[in-house]
PDB file of C-alpha atoms and ligand atoms in Angstrom:
ATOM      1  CA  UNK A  17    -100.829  89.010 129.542  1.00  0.00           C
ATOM      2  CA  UNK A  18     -98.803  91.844 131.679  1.00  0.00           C
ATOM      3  CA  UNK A  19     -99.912  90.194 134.992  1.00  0.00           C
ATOM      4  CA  UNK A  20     -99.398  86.938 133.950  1.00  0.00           C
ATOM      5  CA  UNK A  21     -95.901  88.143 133.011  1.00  0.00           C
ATOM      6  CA  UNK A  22     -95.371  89.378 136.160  1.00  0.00           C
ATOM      7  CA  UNK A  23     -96.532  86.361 138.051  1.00  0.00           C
ATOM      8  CA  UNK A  24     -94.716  84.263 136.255  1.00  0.00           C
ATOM      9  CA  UNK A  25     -91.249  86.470 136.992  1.00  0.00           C
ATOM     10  CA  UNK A  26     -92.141  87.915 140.268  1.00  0.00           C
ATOM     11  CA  UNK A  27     -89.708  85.359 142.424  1.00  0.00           C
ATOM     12  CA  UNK A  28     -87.077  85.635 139.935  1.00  0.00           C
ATOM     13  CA  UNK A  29     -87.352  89.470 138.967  1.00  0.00           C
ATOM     14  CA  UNK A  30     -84.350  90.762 140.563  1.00  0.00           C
ATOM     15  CA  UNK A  31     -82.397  88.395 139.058  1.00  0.00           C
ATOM     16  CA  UNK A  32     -83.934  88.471 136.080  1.00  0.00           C
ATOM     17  CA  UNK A  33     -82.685  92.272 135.702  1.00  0.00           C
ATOM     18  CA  UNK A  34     -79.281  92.192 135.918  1.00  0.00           C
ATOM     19  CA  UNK A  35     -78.197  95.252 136.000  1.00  0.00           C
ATOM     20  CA  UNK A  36     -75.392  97.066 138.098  1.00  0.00           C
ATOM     21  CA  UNK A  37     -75.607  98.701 141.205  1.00  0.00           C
ATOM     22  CA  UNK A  38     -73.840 101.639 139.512  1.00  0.00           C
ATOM     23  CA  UNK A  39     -77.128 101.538 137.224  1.00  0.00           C
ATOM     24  CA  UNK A  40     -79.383 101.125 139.702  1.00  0.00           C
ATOM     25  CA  UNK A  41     -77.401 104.482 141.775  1.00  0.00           C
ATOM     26  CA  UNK A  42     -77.748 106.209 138.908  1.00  0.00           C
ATOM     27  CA  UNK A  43     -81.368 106.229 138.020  1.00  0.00           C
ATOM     28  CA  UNK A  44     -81.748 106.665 141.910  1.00  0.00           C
ATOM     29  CA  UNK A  45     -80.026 109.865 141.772  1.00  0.00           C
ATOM     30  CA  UNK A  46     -81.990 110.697 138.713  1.00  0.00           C
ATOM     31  CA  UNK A  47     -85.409 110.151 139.768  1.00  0.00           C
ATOM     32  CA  UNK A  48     -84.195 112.438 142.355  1.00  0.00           C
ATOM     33  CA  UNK A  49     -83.435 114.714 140.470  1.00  0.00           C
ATOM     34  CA  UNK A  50     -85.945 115.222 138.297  1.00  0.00           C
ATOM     35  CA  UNK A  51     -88.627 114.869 141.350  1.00  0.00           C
ATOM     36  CA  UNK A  52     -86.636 117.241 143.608  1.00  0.00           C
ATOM     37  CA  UNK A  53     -86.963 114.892 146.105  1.00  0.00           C
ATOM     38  CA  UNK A  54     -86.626 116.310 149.664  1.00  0.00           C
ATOM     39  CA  UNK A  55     -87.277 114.595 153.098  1.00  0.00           C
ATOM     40  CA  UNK A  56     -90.443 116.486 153.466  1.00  0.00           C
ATOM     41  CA  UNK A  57     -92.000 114.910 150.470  1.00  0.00           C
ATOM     42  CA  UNK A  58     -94.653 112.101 150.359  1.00  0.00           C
ATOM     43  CA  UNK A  59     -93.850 109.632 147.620  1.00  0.00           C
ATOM     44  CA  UNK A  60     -95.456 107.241 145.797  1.00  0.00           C
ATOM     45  CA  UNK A  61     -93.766 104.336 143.601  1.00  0.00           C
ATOM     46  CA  UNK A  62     -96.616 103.241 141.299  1.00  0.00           C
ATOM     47  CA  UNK A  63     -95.735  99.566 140.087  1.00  0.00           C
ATOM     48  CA  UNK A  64     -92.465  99.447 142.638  1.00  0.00           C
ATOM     49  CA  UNK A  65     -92.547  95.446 141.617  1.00  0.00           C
ATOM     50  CA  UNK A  66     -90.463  93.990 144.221  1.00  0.00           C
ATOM     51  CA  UNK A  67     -89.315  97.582 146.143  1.00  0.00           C
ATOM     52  CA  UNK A  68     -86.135  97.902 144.898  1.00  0.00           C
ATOM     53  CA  UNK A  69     -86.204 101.060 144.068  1.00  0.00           C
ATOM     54  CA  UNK A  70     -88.824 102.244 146.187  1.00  0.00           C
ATOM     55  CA  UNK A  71     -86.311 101.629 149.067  1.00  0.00           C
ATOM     56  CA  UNK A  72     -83.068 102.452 147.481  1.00  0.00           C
ATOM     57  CA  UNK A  73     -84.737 106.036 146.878  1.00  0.00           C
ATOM     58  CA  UNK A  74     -87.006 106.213 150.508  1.00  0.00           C
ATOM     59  CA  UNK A  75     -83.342 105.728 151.829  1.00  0.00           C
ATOM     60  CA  UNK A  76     -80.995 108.196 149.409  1.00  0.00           C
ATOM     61  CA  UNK A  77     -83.123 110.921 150.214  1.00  0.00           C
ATOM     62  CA  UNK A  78     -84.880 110.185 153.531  1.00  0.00           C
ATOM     63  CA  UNK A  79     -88.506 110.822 152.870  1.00  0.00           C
ATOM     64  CA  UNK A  80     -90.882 111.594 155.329  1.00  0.00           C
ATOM     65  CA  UNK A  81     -92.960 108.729 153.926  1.00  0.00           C
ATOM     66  CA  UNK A  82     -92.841 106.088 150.655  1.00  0.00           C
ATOM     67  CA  UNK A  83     -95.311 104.248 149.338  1.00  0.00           C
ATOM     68  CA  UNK A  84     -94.812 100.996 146.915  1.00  0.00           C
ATOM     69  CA  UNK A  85     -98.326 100.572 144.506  1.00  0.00           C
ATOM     70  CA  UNK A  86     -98.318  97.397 142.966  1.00  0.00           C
ATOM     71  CA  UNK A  87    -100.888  95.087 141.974  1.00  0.00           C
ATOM     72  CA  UNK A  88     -99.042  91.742 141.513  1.00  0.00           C
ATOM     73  CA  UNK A  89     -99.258  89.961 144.473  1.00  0.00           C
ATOM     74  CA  UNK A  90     -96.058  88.130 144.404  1.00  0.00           C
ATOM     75  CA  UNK A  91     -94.334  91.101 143.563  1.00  0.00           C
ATOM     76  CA  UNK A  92     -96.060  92.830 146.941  1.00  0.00           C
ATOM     77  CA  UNK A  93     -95.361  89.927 149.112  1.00  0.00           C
ATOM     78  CA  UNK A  94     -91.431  90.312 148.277  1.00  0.00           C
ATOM     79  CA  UNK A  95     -91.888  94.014 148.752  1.00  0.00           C
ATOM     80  CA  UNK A  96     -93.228  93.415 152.103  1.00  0.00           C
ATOM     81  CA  UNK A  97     -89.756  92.746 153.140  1.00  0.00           C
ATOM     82  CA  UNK A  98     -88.596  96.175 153.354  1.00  0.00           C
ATOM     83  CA  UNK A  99     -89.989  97.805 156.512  1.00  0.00           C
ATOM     84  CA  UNK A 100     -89.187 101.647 155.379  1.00  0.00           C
ATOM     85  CA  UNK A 101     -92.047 102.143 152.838  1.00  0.00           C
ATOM     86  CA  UNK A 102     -95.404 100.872 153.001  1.00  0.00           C
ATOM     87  CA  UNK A 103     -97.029  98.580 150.336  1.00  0.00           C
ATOM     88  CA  UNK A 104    -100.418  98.997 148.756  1.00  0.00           C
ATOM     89  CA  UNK A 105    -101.370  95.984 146.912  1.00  0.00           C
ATOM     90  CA  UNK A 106    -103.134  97.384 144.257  1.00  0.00           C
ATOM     91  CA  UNK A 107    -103.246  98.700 140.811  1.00  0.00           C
ATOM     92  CA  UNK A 108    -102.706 102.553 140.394  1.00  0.00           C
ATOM     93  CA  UNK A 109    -106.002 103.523 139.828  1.00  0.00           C
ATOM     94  CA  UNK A 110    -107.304 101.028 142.724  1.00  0.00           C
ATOM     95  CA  UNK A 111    -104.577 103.084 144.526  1.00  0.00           C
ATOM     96  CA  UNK A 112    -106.051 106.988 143.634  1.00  0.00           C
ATOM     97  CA  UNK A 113    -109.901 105.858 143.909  1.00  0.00           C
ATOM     98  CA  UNK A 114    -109.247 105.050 147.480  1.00  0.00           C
ATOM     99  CA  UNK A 115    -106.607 107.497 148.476  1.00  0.00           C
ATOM    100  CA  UNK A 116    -106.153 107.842 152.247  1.00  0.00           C
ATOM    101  CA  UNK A 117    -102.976 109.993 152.676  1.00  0.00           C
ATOM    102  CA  UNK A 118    -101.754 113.421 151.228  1.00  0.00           C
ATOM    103  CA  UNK A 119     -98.979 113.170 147.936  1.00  0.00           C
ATOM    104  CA  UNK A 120     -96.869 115.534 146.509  1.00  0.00           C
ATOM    105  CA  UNK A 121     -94.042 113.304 144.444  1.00  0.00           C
ATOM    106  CA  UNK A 122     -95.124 110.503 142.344  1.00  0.00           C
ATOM    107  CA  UNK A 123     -92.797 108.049 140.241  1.00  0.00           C
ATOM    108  CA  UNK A 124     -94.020 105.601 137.199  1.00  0.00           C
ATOM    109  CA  UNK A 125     -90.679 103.788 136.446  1.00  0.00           C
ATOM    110  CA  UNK A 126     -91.033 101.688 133.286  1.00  0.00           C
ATOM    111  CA  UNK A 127     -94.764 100.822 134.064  1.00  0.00           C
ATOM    112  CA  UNK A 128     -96.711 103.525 131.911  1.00  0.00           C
ATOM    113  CA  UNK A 129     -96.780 101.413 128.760  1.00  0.00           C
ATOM    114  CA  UNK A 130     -99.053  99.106 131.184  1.00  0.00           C
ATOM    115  CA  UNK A 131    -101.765 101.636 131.560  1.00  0.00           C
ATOM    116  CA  UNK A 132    -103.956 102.169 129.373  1.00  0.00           C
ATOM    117  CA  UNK A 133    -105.969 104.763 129.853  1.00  0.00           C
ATOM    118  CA  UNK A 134    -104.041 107.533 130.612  1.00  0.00           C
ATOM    119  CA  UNK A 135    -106.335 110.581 129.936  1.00  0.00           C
ATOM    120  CA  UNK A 136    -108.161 109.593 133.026  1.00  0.00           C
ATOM    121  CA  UNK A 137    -104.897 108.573 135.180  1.00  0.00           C
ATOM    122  CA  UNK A 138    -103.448 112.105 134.380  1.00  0.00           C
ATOM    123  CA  UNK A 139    -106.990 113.736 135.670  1.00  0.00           C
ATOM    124  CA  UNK A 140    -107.156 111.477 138.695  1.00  0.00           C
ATOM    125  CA  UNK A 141    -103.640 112.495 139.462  1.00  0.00           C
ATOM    126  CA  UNK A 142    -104.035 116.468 138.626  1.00  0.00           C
ATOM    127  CA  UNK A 143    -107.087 115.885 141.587  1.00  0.00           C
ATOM    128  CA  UNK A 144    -105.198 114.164 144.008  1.00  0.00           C
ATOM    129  CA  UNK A 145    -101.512 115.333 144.028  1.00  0.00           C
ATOM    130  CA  UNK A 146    -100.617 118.566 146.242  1.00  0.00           C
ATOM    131  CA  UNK A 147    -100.338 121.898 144.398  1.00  0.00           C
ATOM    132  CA  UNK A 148     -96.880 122.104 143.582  1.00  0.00           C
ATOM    133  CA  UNK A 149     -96.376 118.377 143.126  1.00  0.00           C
ATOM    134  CA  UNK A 150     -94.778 116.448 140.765  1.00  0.00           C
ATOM    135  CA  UNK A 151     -94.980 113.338 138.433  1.00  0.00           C
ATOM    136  CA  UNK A 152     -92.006 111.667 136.838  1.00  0.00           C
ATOM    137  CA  UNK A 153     -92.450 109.163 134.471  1.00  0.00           C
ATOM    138  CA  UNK A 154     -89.336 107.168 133.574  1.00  0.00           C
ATOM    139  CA  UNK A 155     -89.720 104.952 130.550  1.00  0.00           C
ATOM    140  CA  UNK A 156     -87.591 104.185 126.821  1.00  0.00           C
ATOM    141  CA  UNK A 157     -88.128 105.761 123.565  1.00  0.00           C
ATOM    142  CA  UNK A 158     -89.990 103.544 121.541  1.00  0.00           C
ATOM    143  CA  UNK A 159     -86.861 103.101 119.270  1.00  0.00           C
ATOM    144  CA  UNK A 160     -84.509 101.954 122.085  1.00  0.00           C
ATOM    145  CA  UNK A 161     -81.206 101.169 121.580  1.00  0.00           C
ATOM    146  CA  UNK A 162     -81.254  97.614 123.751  1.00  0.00           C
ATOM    147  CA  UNK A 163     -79.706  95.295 121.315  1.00  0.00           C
ATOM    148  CA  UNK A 164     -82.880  93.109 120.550  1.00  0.00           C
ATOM    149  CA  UNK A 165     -83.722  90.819 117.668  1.00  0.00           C
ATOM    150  CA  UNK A 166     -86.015  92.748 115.060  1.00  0.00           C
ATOM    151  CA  UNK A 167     -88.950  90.892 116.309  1.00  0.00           C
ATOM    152  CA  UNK A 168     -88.602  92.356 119.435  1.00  0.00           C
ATOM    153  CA  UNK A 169     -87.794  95.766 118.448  1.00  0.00           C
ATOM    154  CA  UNK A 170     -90.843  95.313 116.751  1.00  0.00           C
ATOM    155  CA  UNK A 171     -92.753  94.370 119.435  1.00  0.00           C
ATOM    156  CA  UNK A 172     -91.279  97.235 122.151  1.00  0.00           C
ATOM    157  CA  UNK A 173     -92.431  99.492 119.601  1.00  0.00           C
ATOM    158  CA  UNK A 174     -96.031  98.653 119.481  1.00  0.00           C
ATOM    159  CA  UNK A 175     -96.294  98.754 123.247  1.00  0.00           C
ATOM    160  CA  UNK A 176     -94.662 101.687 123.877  1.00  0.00           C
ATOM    161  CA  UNK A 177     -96.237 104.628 123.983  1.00  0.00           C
ATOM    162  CA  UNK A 178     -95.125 107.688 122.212  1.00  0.00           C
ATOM    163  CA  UNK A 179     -93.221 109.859 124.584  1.00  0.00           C
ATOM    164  CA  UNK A 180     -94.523 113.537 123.065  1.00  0.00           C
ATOM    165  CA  UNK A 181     -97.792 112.132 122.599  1.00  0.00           C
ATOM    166  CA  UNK A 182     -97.692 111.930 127.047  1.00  0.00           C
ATOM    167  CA  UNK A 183     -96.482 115.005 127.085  1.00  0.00           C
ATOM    168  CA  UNK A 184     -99.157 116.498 125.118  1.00  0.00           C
ATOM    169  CA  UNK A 185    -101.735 114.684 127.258  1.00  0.00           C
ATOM    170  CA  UNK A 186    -100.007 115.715 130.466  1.00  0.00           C
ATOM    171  CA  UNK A 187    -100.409 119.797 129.218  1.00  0.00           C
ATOM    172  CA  UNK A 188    -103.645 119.162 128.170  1.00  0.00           C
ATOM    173  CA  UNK A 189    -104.278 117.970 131.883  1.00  0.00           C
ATOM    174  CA  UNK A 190    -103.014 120.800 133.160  1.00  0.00           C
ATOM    175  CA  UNK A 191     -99.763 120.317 133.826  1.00  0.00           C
ATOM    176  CA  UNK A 192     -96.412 122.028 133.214  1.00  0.00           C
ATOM    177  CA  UNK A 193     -94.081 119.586 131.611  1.00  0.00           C
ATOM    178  CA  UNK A 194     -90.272 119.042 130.727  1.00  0.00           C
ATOM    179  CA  UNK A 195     -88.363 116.065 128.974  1.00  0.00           C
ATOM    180  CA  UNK A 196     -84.770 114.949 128.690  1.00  0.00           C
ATOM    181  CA  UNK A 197     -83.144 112.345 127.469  1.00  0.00           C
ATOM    182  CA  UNK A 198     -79.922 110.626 129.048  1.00  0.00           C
ATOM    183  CA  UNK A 199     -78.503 107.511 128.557  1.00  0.00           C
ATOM    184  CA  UNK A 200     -76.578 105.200 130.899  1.00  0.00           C
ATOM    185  CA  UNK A 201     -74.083 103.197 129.158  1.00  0.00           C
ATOM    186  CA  UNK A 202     -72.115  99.556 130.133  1.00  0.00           C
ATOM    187  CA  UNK A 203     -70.950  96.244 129.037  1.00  0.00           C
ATOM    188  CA  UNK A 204     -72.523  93.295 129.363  1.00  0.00           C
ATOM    189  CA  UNK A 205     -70.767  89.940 128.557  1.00  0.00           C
ATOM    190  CA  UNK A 206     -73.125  88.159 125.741  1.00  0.00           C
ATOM    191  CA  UNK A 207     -74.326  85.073 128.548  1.00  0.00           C
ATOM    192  CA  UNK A 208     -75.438  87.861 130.658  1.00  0.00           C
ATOM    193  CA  UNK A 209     -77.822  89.171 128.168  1.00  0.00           C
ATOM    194  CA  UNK A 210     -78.890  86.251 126.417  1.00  0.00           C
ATOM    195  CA  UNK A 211     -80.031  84.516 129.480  1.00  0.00           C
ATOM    196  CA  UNK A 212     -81.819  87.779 130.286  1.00  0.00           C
ATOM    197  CA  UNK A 213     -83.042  87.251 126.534  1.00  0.00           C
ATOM    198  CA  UNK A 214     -84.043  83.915 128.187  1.00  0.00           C
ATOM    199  CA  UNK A 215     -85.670  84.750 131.330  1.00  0.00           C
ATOM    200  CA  UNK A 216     -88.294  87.379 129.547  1.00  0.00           C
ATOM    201  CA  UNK A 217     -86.754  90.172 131.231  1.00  0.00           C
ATOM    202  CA  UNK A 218     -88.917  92.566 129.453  1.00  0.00           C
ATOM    203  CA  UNK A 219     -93.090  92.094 129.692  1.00  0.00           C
ATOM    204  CA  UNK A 220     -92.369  92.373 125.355  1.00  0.00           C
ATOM    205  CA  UNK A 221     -90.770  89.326 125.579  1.00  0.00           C
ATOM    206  CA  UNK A 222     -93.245  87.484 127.006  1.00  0.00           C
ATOM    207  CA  UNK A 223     -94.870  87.309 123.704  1.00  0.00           C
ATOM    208  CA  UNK A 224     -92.525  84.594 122.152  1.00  0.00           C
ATOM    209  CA  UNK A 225     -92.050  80.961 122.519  1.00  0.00           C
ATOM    210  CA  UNK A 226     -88.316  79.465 123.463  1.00  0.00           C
ATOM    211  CA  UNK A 227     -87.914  78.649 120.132  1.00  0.00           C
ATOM    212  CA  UNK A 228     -88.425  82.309 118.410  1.00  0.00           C
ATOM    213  CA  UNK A 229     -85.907  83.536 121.674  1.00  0.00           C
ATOM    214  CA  UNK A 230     -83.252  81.012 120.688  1.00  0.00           C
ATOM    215  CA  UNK A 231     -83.761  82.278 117.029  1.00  0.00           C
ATOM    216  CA  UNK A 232     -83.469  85.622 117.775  1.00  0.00           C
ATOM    217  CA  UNK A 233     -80.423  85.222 120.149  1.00  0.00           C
ATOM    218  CA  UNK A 234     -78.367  83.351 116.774  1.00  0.00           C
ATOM    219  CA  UNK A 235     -79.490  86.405 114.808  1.00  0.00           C
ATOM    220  CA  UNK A 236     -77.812  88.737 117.797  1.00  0.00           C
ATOM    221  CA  UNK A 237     -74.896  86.260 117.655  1.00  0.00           C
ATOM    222  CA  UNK A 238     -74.366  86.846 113.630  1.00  0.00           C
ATOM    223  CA  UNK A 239     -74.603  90.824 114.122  1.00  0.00           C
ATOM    224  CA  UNK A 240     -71.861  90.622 117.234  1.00  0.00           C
ATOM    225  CA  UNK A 241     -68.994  88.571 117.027  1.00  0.00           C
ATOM    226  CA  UNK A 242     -67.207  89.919 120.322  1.00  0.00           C
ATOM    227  CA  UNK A 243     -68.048  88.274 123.802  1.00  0.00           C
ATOM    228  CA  UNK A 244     -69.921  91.323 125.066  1.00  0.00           C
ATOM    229  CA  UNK A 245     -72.245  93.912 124.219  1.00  0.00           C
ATOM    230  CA  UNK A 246     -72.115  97.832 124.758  1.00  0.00           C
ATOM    231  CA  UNK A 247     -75.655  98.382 125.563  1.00  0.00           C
ATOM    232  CA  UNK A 248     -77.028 101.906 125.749  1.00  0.00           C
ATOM    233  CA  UNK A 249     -79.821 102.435 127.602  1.00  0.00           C
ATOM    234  CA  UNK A 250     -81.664 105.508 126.901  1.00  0.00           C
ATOM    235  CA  UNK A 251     -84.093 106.729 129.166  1.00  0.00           C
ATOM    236  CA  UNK A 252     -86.978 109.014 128.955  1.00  0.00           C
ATOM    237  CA  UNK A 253     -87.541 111.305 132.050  1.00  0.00           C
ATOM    238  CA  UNK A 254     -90.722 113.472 131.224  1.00  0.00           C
ATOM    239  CA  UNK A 255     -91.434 115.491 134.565  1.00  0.00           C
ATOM    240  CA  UNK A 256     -94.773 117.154 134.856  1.00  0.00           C
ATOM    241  CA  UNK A 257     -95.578 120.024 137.648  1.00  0.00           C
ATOM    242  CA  UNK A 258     -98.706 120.892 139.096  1.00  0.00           C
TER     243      UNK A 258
HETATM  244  C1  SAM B   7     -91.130  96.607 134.483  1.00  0.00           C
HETATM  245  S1  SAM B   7     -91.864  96.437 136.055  1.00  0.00           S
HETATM  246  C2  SAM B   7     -91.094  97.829 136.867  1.00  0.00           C
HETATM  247  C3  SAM B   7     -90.916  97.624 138.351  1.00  0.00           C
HETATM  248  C4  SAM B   7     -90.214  98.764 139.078  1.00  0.00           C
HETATM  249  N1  SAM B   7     -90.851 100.029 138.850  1.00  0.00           N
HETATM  250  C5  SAM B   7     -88.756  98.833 138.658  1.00  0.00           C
HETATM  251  O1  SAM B   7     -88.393  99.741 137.930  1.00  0.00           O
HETATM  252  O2  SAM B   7     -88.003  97.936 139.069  1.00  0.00           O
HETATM  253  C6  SAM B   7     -93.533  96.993 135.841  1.00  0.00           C
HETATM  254  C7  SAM B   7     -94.399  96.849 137.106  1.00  0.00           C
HETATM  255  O3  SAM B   7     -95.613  97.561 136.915  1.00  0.00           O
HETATM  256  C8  SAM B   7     -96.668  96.803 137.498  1.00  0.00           C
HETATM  257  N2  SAM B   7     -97.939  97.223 136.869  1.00  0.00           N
HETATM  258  C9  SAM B   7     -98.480  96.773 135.706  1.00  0.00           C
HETATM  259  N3  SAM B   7     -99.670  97.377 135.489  1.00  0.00           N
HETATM  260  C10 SAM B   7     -99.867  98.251 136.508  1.00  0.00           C
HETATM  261  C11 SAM B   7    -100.937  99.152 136.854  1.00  0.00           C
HETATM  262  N4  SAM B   7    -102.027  99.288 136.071  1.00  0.00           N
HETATM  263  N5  SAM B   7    -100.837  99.881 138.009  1.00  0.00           N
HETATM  264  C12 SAM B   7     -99.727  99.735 138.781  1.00  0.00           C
HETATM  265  N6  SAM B   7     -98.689  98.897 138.507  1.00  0.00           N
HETATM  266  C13 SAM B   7     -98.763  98.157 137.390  1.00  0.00           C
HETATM  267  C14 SAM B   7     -96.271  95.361 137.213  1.00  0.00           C
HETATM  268  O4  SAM B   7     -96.954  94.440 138.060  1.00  0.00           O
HETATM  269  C15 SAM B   7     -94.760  95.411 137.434  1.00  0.00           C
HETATM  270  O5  SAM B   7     -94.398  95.139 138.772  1.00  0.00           O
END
């Protein structure tokens, strides 16, 4: 279903996610952050999708060398535009089983609900990453404050993994781990959103027919009678060191 989803969005998925550049600078300046990202550092972007960020972040802070992992093809041959990182067409574990090249920063932005077995991700990584290294894995709380139908918020929730429940797994691996929570907050006027609604911007859409969106967009419509909507997005960071 997930690469399906992808396929079917790839060409469209920068559109599709409409948010800001002011957004888009922020989590830069986040991930960062919370990697300690210096131009020495090796860095990996596992399921960059098109690059975006892969490049906006191989540019902020100058790395000696990026790397976009991503195993969609449509999604790689977009990414293939950008000639400052390199792209490995692959899935992650495709990625560490045939590792060529020394890492010591990796990123999972909003693609760990995807993977699905993460006991033996977090040992593959613990064997591959430099001492010292980091991971950061950006994703939602499984109660996120998007302003979805129920049936959505229903479904987010069953995909989404439990955010202490990584953390425990990450320690239990080995690692040293920290979490925050911050939220990046804007407007949105309600055409915007709906035709993101629309467009399946989320893989947890993907699971309803046009009908059940257009259903779900009238019950949005009945909670919000404004032309906009304040959406808060809350973000998980959950950093672990080696
Ligand atoms: C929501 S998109 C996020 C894209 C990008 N990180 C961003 O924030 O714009 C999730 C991406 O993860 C990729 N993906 C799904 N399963 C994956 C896996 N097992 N290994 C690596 N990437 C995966 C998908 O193809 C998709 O491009």
């Amino acid at each position: 279903m997930t690469n399906k989803h992808y396929e079917s969005i790839a060409e469209d998925f920068n559109k599709v996610w409409r948010f800001s550049d002011e957004y888009k600078i922020w989590a830069v300046d986040k991930i960062g952050y919370y990697l300690d990202l210096k131009n020495s550092d090796v860095f990996v972007d596992i399921g960059g999708g098109t690059g975006t960020f892969t490049n906006m972040i191989d540019n902020k802070f100058e790395l000696k060398k990026s790397y976009c992992v991503e195993p969609e093809s449509k999604m790689c041959k977009l990414a293939k535009e950008y000639s400052n990182f390199e792209i490995i067409c692959s899935d992650v574990f495709g990625f560490l089983d045939n590792l060529q090249f020394a890492y010591n920063k990796i990123l999972f932005k909003e693609v760990i609900h995807h993977i699905k077995d993460r006991k033996k991700l977090w040992h593959n990584i613990y064997h591959t990453i430099e001492d010292n290294g980091r991971i950061l894995i950006y994703t939602r709380p499984r109660n996120n404050k998007f302003p979805l139908f129920q049936k959505a918020k229903k479904e987010f929730y069953k995909n989404q993994p439990l955010y202490s429940e990584m953390v425990l797994e990450l320690e239990k691996s080995k690692f040293k781990t920290s979490v925050s929570l911050e939220s990046f907050t804007f407007k949105l006027p309600k055409d915007e959103w709906y035709s993101m609604l629309k467009s399946r911007f989320m893989s947890d859409l993907s699971v309803f027919t046009d009908d059940e969106i257009i259903q779900g967009i009238d019950e949005l419509e009945k909670e919000n009678t404004s032309n906009q909507f304040i959406i808060e997005d809350e973000i998980v960071f959950i950093t672990a060191y080696k």
